[in-house]
């Protein structure tokens, strides 16, 4: 057998800091391809930014002695399917079968630092460095095999992890054999060349989810499925409304319950019990008095409040002269659109299991930011970062809501205070109470068209929806978009909800455009094409129209057609749908939705389609029924009885997705774009069906009836 | 008051010591350490905790543990047979009828009860039968397709 120790001598040591032996011990035997973060600057890997610590070097992959390829990512799997698509990228560049790749995700000890799983960034920004690491590993194996076989590298080929002499396939050695009993670390060198689309065997091929088996058998482990010896379940005393201050708390009635333990640190009071329900019931027994602030606004007065609270203006797009735009307009249309607070409502509530193991706090938490959580726990508990270890679990839905994961810190605090392993599962009520809601918003738009149906003016003030997806990809000579925000506008937390603010912005713009098209006497499809020269927009619209069968004759009797176009996470999305409106009840049924996406190279088309379908189905909720009712800091929604997310009867019976075939263009985001157009498309289809123009989300039956009456 | 209850769990005799008013959901998850049955809402609104008791779907958060005394209980862990997936599980895999997977055990168990009644459910039957099982990821259309296919397999059509 050939000795490969010379390769070990070539190891490029990590830049500074980390104890290499310790690191290797954690990973175990095999060939590890490690990278220094500085190497990623050239790859434009923005997910790695934000942390410049000396210990920042990490492994992307390790080929173990049994041939298993461990692929390490700081990203987490919450349903979006990267457990499959990242494995595909690894398999492609390394030349192994996909089922050899075992993903290791979101473990702060084993995985490379990552800022968080959000923003449809994984494929776009983690993908390229991952593929580069795999390509580099393949090159290393070829070098090793060349020495082993005594065959020059250029005569070697690889198939499923077996390197062979192309002249004589019996002269071969597997990656596993090459790694046997050795610990070899090589660092990523120059930018390696990635495979070209024509060479792809795995990328671009549809694959079923690789985590399905675990998930259909109940074996998949989520944060609440961890069981530790002596584990206690925790429940925390919560304020009745946001902003309430604890005055007194009589904990005796809770402590009287057999087996209850109490931990207290100032106003932070938690009850522990070996049975979860007992802990939850016990915390309710605490007699607490609160200083409750007067509510300042509620779900009805919020819109006036937001307009007043909007103090910071930012002009994000501006061109031409708006006065001139008015002068040349034949029709000027002013509209005010409104959207409400909505919840993420993942079916898994925020959960964490925490235990002190020696001097290390070990945590399994449902979080979209394992490294962010690690940092928070270290800060709150005053522990060194490396003594906090967030471990891998599946996440039962995130949608941005688990970008904030205070339960991880809470569980760690309780574990430290009590000295016991602790599991904290937020109740559904806590989940609604502490959610970082999608913000309520007001969008004012004034726009104009001339007699030929040319866009002349677009002037928009966006209050509290942010600027995402507000880009005007239409040709409008005179326009301005202002994004307006302000401090202390909300009575509770708001945060990123699947494409933050984007569906509000698209609802306003695309419904306004529909209004204008009708005023101009033009078909909405024709109007859009007439007013844009953006190639990606045009090809996406054409793709959706063709699949949908849109014609200028319009929808059949009794039905309504609508369309909307959006841009999010680098992807263009065009959506068309057919609806039926019951004009007696105001109930709307979506019958069919067709979505086209211009998203560059698609790693797993099946996975991308799943995301689009998920977006469309989830979008039915914000379009029709989701709304957080509140009075000041009092969240009136406690459970799903007052908050209707999409259920089976709401989904469109027919969903079709077209992914434009663009393998030579860079991959764009796929987890969010599909949701941004749903509301606007439906609003426009309702108008087409019955002439009712909805300017407020969600489009509940009452609002539809009202719009029919006033229409 | 502690009390020992006996029942059949996933085909095997089982017993469990429970306190008064402990729900079946938390008993299964805590005393039996079967964590496939999920907590989603705690008050019967989401369906992620569905188990089968004597061939009927039961929201385990809504009944006390002693409800299953002398009954047959089937949880997601008991559905596959020595590593062979039940046709419903297989159909969920084949149709990619899941994303985060958190609603999945409840969906599958509820579908199991539905298909015990009717192996040729139409779209409307499935919607009616599954309406109160919530999926936030939006896998609904694939779940419907998976249930229909599983029905045909169970009937012996495929
Ligand atoms: S947890 Fe039982 S129905 Fe939701
Ligand atoms: S798959 Fe995530 S809730 Fe259904």
PDB file of C-alpha atoms in Angstrom, chain A residues 392-618:
ATOM      1  CA  UNK A 392     -28.276  19.323  14.787  1.00  0.00           C
ATOM      2  CA  UNK A 393     -32.037  18.802  14.704  1.00  0.00           C
ATOM      3  CA  UNK A 394     -34.767  19.076  12.125  1.00  0.00           C
ATOM      4  CA  UNK A 395     -36.790  22.277  12.305  1.00  0.00           C
ATOM      5  CA  UNK A 396     -40.565  21.901  12.086  1.00  0.00           C
ATOM      6  CA  UNK A 397     -41.059  24.935   9.879  1.00  0.00           C
ATOM      7  CA  UNK A 398     -39.446  28.353  10.195  1.00  0.00           C
ATOM      8  CA  UNK A 399     -40.554  30.846   7.524  1.00  0.00           C
ATOM      9  CA  UNK A 400     -38.401  33.485   9.196  1.00  0.00           C
ATOM     10  CA  UNK A 401     -40.050  33.031  12.585  1.00  0.00           C
ATOM     11  CA  UNK A 402     -37.201  30.968  13.931  1.00  0.00           C
ATOM     12  CA  UNK A 403     -34.625  33.539  12.890  1.00  0.00           C
ATOM     13  CA  UNK A 404     -35.542  34.764  16.319  1.00  0.00           C
ATOM     14  CA  UNK A 405     -35.239  31.967  18.840  1.00  0.00           C
ATOM     15  CA  UNK A 406     -35.287  33.299  22.390  1.00  0.00           C
ATOM     16  CA  UNK A 407     -36.421  29.899  23.641  1.00  0.00           C
ATOM     17  CA  UNK A 408     -32.871  28.635  23.137  1.00  0.00           C
ATOM     18  CA  UNK A 409     -31.539  31.196  25.579  1.00  0.00           C
ATOM     19  CA  UNK A 410     -34.435  30.564  27.950  1.00  0.00           C
ATOM     20  CA  UNK A 411     -33.829  26.810  28.021  1.00  0.00           C
ATOM     21  CA  UNK A 412     -30.106  27.332  28.568  1.00  0.00           C
ATOM     22  CA  UNK A 413     -30.769  29.765  31.401  1.00  0.00           C
ATOM     23  CA  UNK A 414     -33.105  27.319  33.105  1.00  0.00           C
ATOM     24  CA  UNK A 415     -30.662  24.460  32.614  1.00  0.00           C
ATOM     25  CA  UNK A 416     -27.909  26.519  34.179  1.00  0.00           C
ATOM     26  CA  UNK A 417     -30.064  27.762  37.050  1.00  0.00           C
ATOM     27  CA  UNK A 418     -31.454  24.332  37.857  1.00  0.00           C
ATOM     28  CA  UNK A 419     -28.393  22.274  37.012  1.00  0.00           C
ATOM     29  CA  UNK A 420     -30.673  19.830  35.179  1.00  0.00           C
ATOM     30  CA  UNK A 421     -31.331  18.836  31.608  1.00  0.00           C
ATOM     31  CA  UNK A 422     -34.291  20.935  30.536  1.00  0.00           C
ATOM     32  CA  UNK A 423     -36.768  20.897  27.696  1.00  0.00           C
ATOM     33  CA  UNK A 424     -38.793  23.983  26.914  1.00  0.00           C
ATOM     34  CA  UNK A 425     -41.678  23.721  24.463  1.00  0.00           C
ATOM     35  CA  UNK A 426     -43.567  26.920  23.838  1.00  0.00           C
ATOM     36  CA  UNK A 427     -47.307  26.504  23.997  1.00  0.00           C
ATOM     37  CA  UNK A 428     -49.263  27.619  20.942  1.00  0.00           C
ATOM     38  CA  UNK A 429     -50.303  30.684  22.893  1.00  0.00           C
ATOM     39  CA  UNK A 430     -46.678  31.568  23.602  1.00  0.00           C
ATOM     40  CA  UNK A 431     -45.910  30.971  19.952  1.00  0.00           C
ATOM     41  CA  UNK A 432     -48.490  33.553  18.888  1.00  0.00           C
ATOM     42  CA  UNK A 433     -47.527  35.917  21.697  1.00  0.00           C
ATOM     43  CA  UNK A 434     -43.803  35.962  21.045  1.00  0.00           C
ATOM     44  CA  UNK A 435     -43.888  35.696  17.308  1.00  0.00           C
ATOM     45  CA  UNK A 436     -41.988  38.301  15.322  1.00  0.00           C
ATOM     46  CA  UNK A 437     -44.936  39.160  13.118  1.00  0.00           C
ATOM     47  CA  UNK A 438     -45.025  40.210   9.505  1.00  0.00           C
ATOM     48  CA  UNK A 439     -45.678  43.908   9.841  1.00  0.00           C
ATOM     49  CA  UNK A 440     -48.926  45.667   9.179  1.00  0.00           C
ATOM     50  CA  UNK A 441     -48.396  48.224   6.457  1.00  0.00           C
ATOM     51  CA  UNK A 442     -49.917  51.007   4.402  1.00  0.00           C
ATOM     52  CA  UNK A 443     -48.884  51.659   0.833  1.00  0.00           C
ATOM     53  CA  UNK A 444     -50.027  54.760  -0.997  1.00  0.00           C
ATOM     54  CA  UNK A 445     -49.668  54.786  -4.741  1.00  0.00           C
ATOM     55  CA  UNK A 446     -50.374  57.446  -7.324  1.00  0.00           C
ATOM     56  CA  UNK A 447     -49.839  56.382 -10.887  1.00  0.00           C
ATOM     57  CA  UNK A 448     -50.696  57.530 -14.362  1.00  0.00           C
ATOM     58  CA  UNK A 449     -51.031  56.350 -17.939  1.00  0.00           C
ATOM     59  CA  UNK A 450     -51.283  58.314 -21.147  1.00  0.00           C
ATOM     60  CA  UNK A 451     -53.806  57.816 -23.902  1.00  0.00           C
ATOM     61  CA  UNK A 452     -51.726  55.146 -25.587  1.00  0.00           C
ATOM     62  CA  UNK A 453     -51.618  53.086 -22.393  1.00  0.00           C
ATOM     63  CA  UNK A 454     -48.023  54.040 -21.621  1.00  0.00           C
ATOM     64  CA  UNK A 455     -47.002  54.324 -18.018  1.00  0.00           C
ATOM     65  CA  UNK A 456     -46.269  57.951 -17.222  1.00  0.00           C
ATOM     66  CA  UNK A 457     -46.076  58.131 -13.459  1.00  0.00           C
ATOM     67  CA  UNK A 458     -45.597  55.966 -10.400  1.00  0.00           C
ATOM     68  CA  UNK A 459     -45.288  57.537  -7.005  1.00  0.00           C
ATOM     69  CA  UNK A 460     -45.395  55.284  -4.019  1.00  0.00           C
ATOM     70  CA  UNK A 461     -44.991  55.690  -0.264  1.00  0.00           C
ATOM     71  CA  UNK A 462     -44.471  52.429   1.539  1.00  0.00           C
ATOM     72  CA  UNK A 463     -45.146  52.555   5.272  1.00  0.00           C
ATOM     73  CA  UNK A 464     -43.599  49.710   7.254  1.00  0.00           C
ATOM     74  CA  UNK A 465     -43.403  47.059   4.563  1.00  0.00           C
ATOM     75  CA  UNK A 466     -39.751  47.786   3.776  1.00  0.00           C
ATOM     76  CA  UNK A 467     -38.418  47.874   0.260  1.00  0.00           C
ATOM     77  CA  UNK A 468     -38.243  44.217  -0.595  1.00  0.00           C
ATOM     78  CA  UNK A 469     -39.769  43.310  -3.972  1.00  0.00           C
ATOM     79  CA  UNK A 470     -40.769  46.935  -4.549  1.00  0.00           C
ATOM     80  CA  UNK A 471     -38.528  47.229  -7.607  1.00  0.00           C
ATOM     81  CA  UNK A 472     -40.247  48.776 -10.592  1.00  0.00           C
ATOM     82  CA  UNK A 473     -39.339  46.598 -13.514  1.00  0.00           C
ATOM     83  CA  UNK A 474     -41.727  48.543 -15.679  1.00  0.00           C
ATOM     84  CA  UNK A 475     -40.613  51.430 -17.859  1.00  0.00           C
ATOM     85  CA  UNK A 476     -41.947  54.501 -16.085  1.00  0.00           C
ATOM     86  CA  UNK A 477     -40.278  57.770 -17.018  1.00  0.00           C
ATOM     87  CA  UNK A 478     -41.401  59.592 -13.876  1.00  0.00           C
ATOM     88  CA  UNK A 479     -41.310  57.651 -10.673  1.00  0.00           C
ATOM     89  CA  UNK A 480     -40.361  57.669  -7.069  1.00  0.00           C
ATOM     90  CA  UNK A 481     -40.582  55.003  -4.381  1.00  0.00           C
ATOM     91  CA  UNK A 482     -40.154  55.974  -0.752  1.00  0.00           C
ATOM     92  CA  UNK A 483     -39.745  53.442   1.995  1.00  0.00           C
ATOM     93  CA  UNK A 484     -40.948  54.872   5.261  1.00  0.00           C
ATOM     94  CA  UNK A 485     -40.330  53.432   8.699  1.00  0.00           C
ATOM     95  CA  UNK A 486     -40.019  54.628  12.251  1.00  0.00           C
ATOM     96  CA  UNK A 487     -39.160  53.614  15.757  1.00  0.00           C
ATOM     97  CA  UNK A 488     -41.607  52.268  18.298  1.00  0.00           C
ATOM     98  CA  UNK A 489     -44.331  51.880  15.734  1.00  0.00           C
ATOM     99  CA  UNK A 490     -45.387  48.434  16.916  1.00  0.00           C
ATOM    100  CA  UNK A 491     -46.746  47.200  20.210  1.00  0.00           C
ATOM    101  CA  UNK A 492     -44.901  43.889  19.853  1.00  0.00           C
ATOM    102  CA  UNK A 493     -42.089  42.337  17.844  1.00  0.00           C
ATOM    103  CA  UNK A 494     -42.071  42.226  14.079  1.00  0.00           C
ATOM    104  CA  UNK A 495     -39.586  40.409  11.910  1.00  0.00           C
ATOM    105  CA  UNK A 496     -38.916  38.628   8.664  1.00  0.00           C
ATOM    106  CA  UNK A 497     -41.847  36.566   7.377  1.00  0.00           C
ATOM    107  CA  UNK A 498     -41.146  34.480   4.268  1.00  0.00           C
ATOM    108  CA  UNK A 499     -39.912  37.205   1.858  1.00  0.00           C
ATOM    109  CA  UNK A 500     -40.247  40.030   4.393  1.00  0.00           C
ATOM    110  CA  UNK A 501     -42.727  42.666   3.313  1.00  0.00           C
ATOM    111  CA  UNK A 502     -42.542  41.470  -0.259  1.00  0.00           C
ATOM    112  CA  UNK A 503     -46.090  40.232  -0.668  1.00  0.00           C
ATOM    113  CA  UNK A 504     -47.399  43.548   0.652  1.00  0.00           C
ATOM    114  CA  UNK A 505     -45.311  45.447  -1.866  1.00  0.00           C
ATOM    115  CA  UNK A 506     -46.271  43.179  -4.723  1.00  0.00           C
ATOM    116  CA  UNK A 507     -49.926  43.328  -3.713  1.00  0.00           C
ATOM    117  CA  UNK A 508     -49.863  47.115  -3.974  1.00  0.00           C
ATOM    118  CA  UNK A 509     -47.870  47.416  -7.188  1.00  0.00           C
ATOM    119  CA  UNK A 510     -49.469  44.583  -9.133  1.00  0.00           C
ATOM    120  CA  UNK A 511     -53.026  45.460  -8.139  1.00  0.00           C
ATOM    121  CA  UNK A 512     -52.373  49.087  -9.018  1.00  0.00           C
ATOM    122  CA  UNK A 513     -51.120  47.968 -12.396  1.00  0.00           C
ATOM    123  CA  UNK A 514     -54.228  45.885 -12.880  1.00  0.00           C
ATOM    124  CA  UNK A 515     -56.362  48.922 -12.039  1.00  0.00           C
ATOM    125  CA  UNK A 516     -54.436  50.980 -14.579  1.00  0.00           C
ATOM    126  CA  UNK A 517     -54.645  48.348 -17.270  1.00  0.00           C
ATOM    127  CA  UNK A 518     -58.414  48.301 -16.923  1.00  0.00           C
ATOM    128  CA  UNK A 519     -58.599  52.086 -16.978  1.00  0.00           C
ATOM    129  CA  UNK A 520     -56.466  52.086 -20.094  1.00  0.00           C
ATOM    130  CA  UNK A 521     -58.808  49.538 -21.592  1.00  0.00           C
ATOM    131  CA  UNK A 522     -56.031  47.027 -21.997  1.00  0.00           C
ATOM    132  CA  UNK A 523     -55.625  43.397 -21.132  1.00  0.00           C
ATOM    133  CA  UNK A 524     -53.449  43.166 -17.972  1.00  0.00           C
ATOM    134  CA  UNK A 525     -50.988  40.863 -19.697  1.00  0.00           C
ATOM    135  CA  UNK A 526     -50.714  43.064 -22.757  1.00  0.00           C
ATOM    136  CA  UNK A 527     -50.411  46.157 -20.556  1.00  0.00           C
ATOM    137  CA  UNK A 528     -47.474  44.693 -18.661  1.00  0.00           C
ATOM    138  CA  UNK A 529     -45.623  43.574 -21.752  1.00  0.00           C
ATOM    139  CA  UNK A 530     -46.264  46.952 -23.391  1.00  0.00           C
ATOM    140  CA  UNK A 531     -44.715  48.720 -20.416  1.00  0.00           C
ATOM    141  CA  UNK A 532     -41.555  46.770 -19.756  1.00  0.00           C
ATOM    142  CA  UNK A 533     -38.345  46.089 -21.591  1.00  0.00           C
ATOM    143  CA  UNK A 534     -36.901  43.840 -18.884  1.00  0.00           C
ATOM    144  CA  UNK A 535     -36.039  40.635 -20.697  1.00  0.00           C
ATOM    145  CA  UNK A 536     -36.309  38.381 -17.709  1.00  0.00           C
ATOM    146  CA  UNK A 537     -39.729  39.788 -16.883  1.00  0.00           C
ATOM    147  CA  UNK A 538     -40.906  39.336 -20.463  1.00  0.00           C
ATOM    148  CA  UNK A 539     -39.748  35.754 -20.779  1.00  0.00           C
ATOM    149  CA  UNK A 540     -41.216  34.816 -17.407  1.00  0.00           C
ATOM    150  CA  UNK A 541     -44.579  36.383 -18.233  1.00  0.00           C
ATOM    151  CA  UNK A 542     -44.631  34.646 -21.591  1.00  0.00           C
ATOM    152  CA  UNK A 543     -43.836  31.313 -19.999  1.00  0.00           C
ATOM    153  CA  UNK A 544     -46.663  31.569 -17.497  1.00  0.00           C
ATOM    154  CA  UNK A 545     -49.146  32.844 -20.082  1.00  0.00           C
ATOM    155  CA  UNK A 546     -48.413  29.995 -22.408  1.00  0.00           C
ATOM    156  CA  UNK A 547     -48.869  27.346 -19.734  1.00  0.00           C
ATOM    157  CA  UNK A 548     -51.982  29.026 -18.386  1.00  0.00           C
ATOM    158  CA  UNK A 549     -53.502  29.600 -21.791  1.00  0.00           C
ATOM    159  CA  UNK A 550     -54.177  33.282 -21.186  1.00  0.00           C
ATOM    160  CA  UNK A 551     -56.007  34.917 -24.073  1.00  0.00           C
ATOM    161  CA  UNK A 552     -57.310  38.417 -24.534  1.00  0.00           C
ATOM    162  CA  UNK A 553     -60.840  36.996 -24.678  1.00  0.00           C
ATOM    163  CA  UNK A 554     -60.449  36.609 -20.969  1.00  0.00           C
ATOM    164  CA  UNK A 555     -61.896  34.284 -18.407  1.00  0.00           C
ATOM    165  CA  UNK A 556     -64.877  32.010 -18.975  1.00  0.00           C
ATOM    166  CA  UNK A 557     -68.289  33.046 -17.628  1.00  0.00           C
ATOM    167  CA  UNK A 558     -68.490  32.886 -13.860  1.00  0.00           C
ATOM    168  CA  UNK A 559     -64.735  32.725 -13.351  1.00  0.00           C
ATOM    169  CA  UNK A 560     -62.039  35.327 -12.906  1.00  0.00           C
ATOM    170  CA  UNK A 561     -58.470  35.445 -14.100  1.00  0.00           C
ATOM    171  CA  UNK A 562     -55.685  37.333 -12.455  1.00  0.00           C
ATOM    172  CA  UNK A 563     -51.983  37.734 -12.811  1.00  0.00           C
ATOM    173  CA  UNK A 564     -49.083  39.249 -10.923  1.00  0.00           C
ATOM    174  CA  UNK A 565     -45.348  39.534 -11.434  1.00  0.00           C
ATOM    175  CA  UNK A 566     -42.687  39.754  -8.753  1.00  0.00           C
ATOM    176  CA  UNK A 567     -38.984  39.886  -8.205  1.00  0.00           C
ATOM    177  CA  UNK A 568     -37.499  38.400  -5.074  1.00  0.00           C
ATOM    178  CA  UNK A 569     -34.227  36.789  -4.035  1.00  0.00           C
ATOM    179  CA  UNK A 570     -32.840  37.213  -7.542  1.00  0.00           C
ATOM    180  CA  UNK A 571     -35.743  35.298  -9.069  1.00  0.00           C
ATOM    181  CA  UNK A 572     -38.484  36.620 -11.312  1.00  0.00           C
ATOM    182  CA  UNK A 573     -41.851  35.057 -10.747  1.00  0.00           C
ATOM    183  CA  UNK A 574     -44.986  35.409 -12.812  1.00  0.00           C
ATOM    184  CA  UNK A 575     -48.240  33.920 -11.607  1.00  0.00           C
ATOM    185  CA  UNK A 576     -51.671  33.447 -13.137  1.00  0.00           C
ATOM    186  CA  UNK A 577     -54.734  31.984 -11.582  1.00  0.00           C
ATOM    187  CA  UNK A 578     -58.411  31.325 -11.979  1.00  0.00           C
ATOM    188  CA  UNK A 579     -60.927  31.934  -9.210  1.00  0.00           C
ATOM    189  CA  UNK A 580     -64.609  31.578  -8.563  1.00  0.00           C
ATOM    190  CA  UNK A 581     -66.384  34.082  -6.332  1.00  0.00           C
ATOM    191  CA  UNK A 582     -69.592  33.273  -4.502  1.00  0.00           C
ATOM    192  CA  UNK A 583     -71.244  36.665  -4.622  1.00  0.00           C
ATOM    193  CA  UNK A 584     -73.715  35.754  -1.888  1.00  0.00           C
ATOM    194  CA  UNK A 585     -71.177  34.717   0.708  1.00  0.00           C
ATOM    195  CA  UNK A 586     -68.071  36.488  -0.508  1.00  0.00           C
ATOM    196  CA  UNK A 587     -66.209  33.212  -0.450  1.00  0.00           C
ATOM    197  CA  UNK A 588     -63.517  32.836  -3.078  1.00  0.00           C
ATOM    198  CA  UNK A 589     -62.174  29.528  -4.321  1.00  0.00           C
ATOM    199  CA  UNK A 590     -58.960  29.495  -6.280  1.00  0.00           C
ATOM    200  CA  UNK A 591     -59.293  26.827  -8.936  1.00  0.00           C
ATOM    201  CA  UNK A 592     -55.953  26.879 -10.616  1.00  0.00           C
ATOM    202  CA  UNK A 593     -52.578  28.557 -10.229  1.00  0.00           C
ATOM    203  CA  UNK A 594     -49.737  28.545 -12.712  1.00  0.00           C
ATOM    204  CA  UNK A 595     -46.358  29.883 -11.648  1.00  0.00           C
ATOM    205  CA  UNK A 596     -43.307  30.520 -13.807  1.00  0.00           C
ATOM    206  CA  UNK A 597     -39.915  31.228 -12.281  1.00  0.00           C
ATOM    207  CA  UNK A 598     -36.786  32.590 -13.845  1.00  0.00           C
ATOM    208  CA  UNK A 599     -34.293  31.363 -11.243  1.00  0.00           C
ATOM    209  CA  UNK A 600     -31.156  30.385 -13.140  1.00  0.00           C
ATOM    210  CA  UNK A 601     -29.583  26.996 -12.626  1.00  0.00           C
ATOM    211  CA  UNK A 602     -31.946  24.769 -10.641  1.00  0.00           C
ATOM    212  CA  UNK A 603     -30.174  22.128  -8.564  1.00  0.00           C
ATOM    213  CA  UNK A 604     -33.217  19.978  -7.804  1.00  0.00           C
ATOM    214  CA  UNK A 605     -36.197  20.900 -10.003  1.00  0.00           C
ATOM    215  CA  UNK A 606     -38.548  18.737  -7.956  1.00  0.00           C
ATOM    216  CA  UNK A 607     -37.409  20.503  -4.783  1.00  0.00           C
ATOM    217  CA  UNK A 608     -37.871  23.906  -6.406  1.00  0.00           C
ATOM    218  CA  UNK A 609     -41.388  22.955  -7.496  1.00  0.00           C
ATOM    219  CA  UNK A 610     -42.175  21.848  -3.946  1.00  0.00           C
ATOM    220  CA  UNK A 611     -41.130  25.262  -2.723  1.00  0.00           C
ATOM    221  CA  UNK A 612     -43.322  27.004  -5.280  1.00  0.00           C
ATOM    222  CA  UNK A 613     -46.304  24.852  -4.343  1.00  0.00           C
ATOM    223  CA  UNK A 614     -45.626  25.467  -0.675  1.00  0.00           C
ATOM    224  CA  UNK A 615     -45.478  29.189  -1.370  1.00  0.00           C
ATOM    225  CA  UNK A 616     -48.752  29.197  -3.289  1.00  0.00           C
ATOM    226  CA  UNK A 617     -50.554  27.099  -0.696  1.00  0.00           C
ATOM    227  CA  UNK A 618     -49.166  29.012   2.262  1.00  0.00           C
TER     228      UNK A 618
END
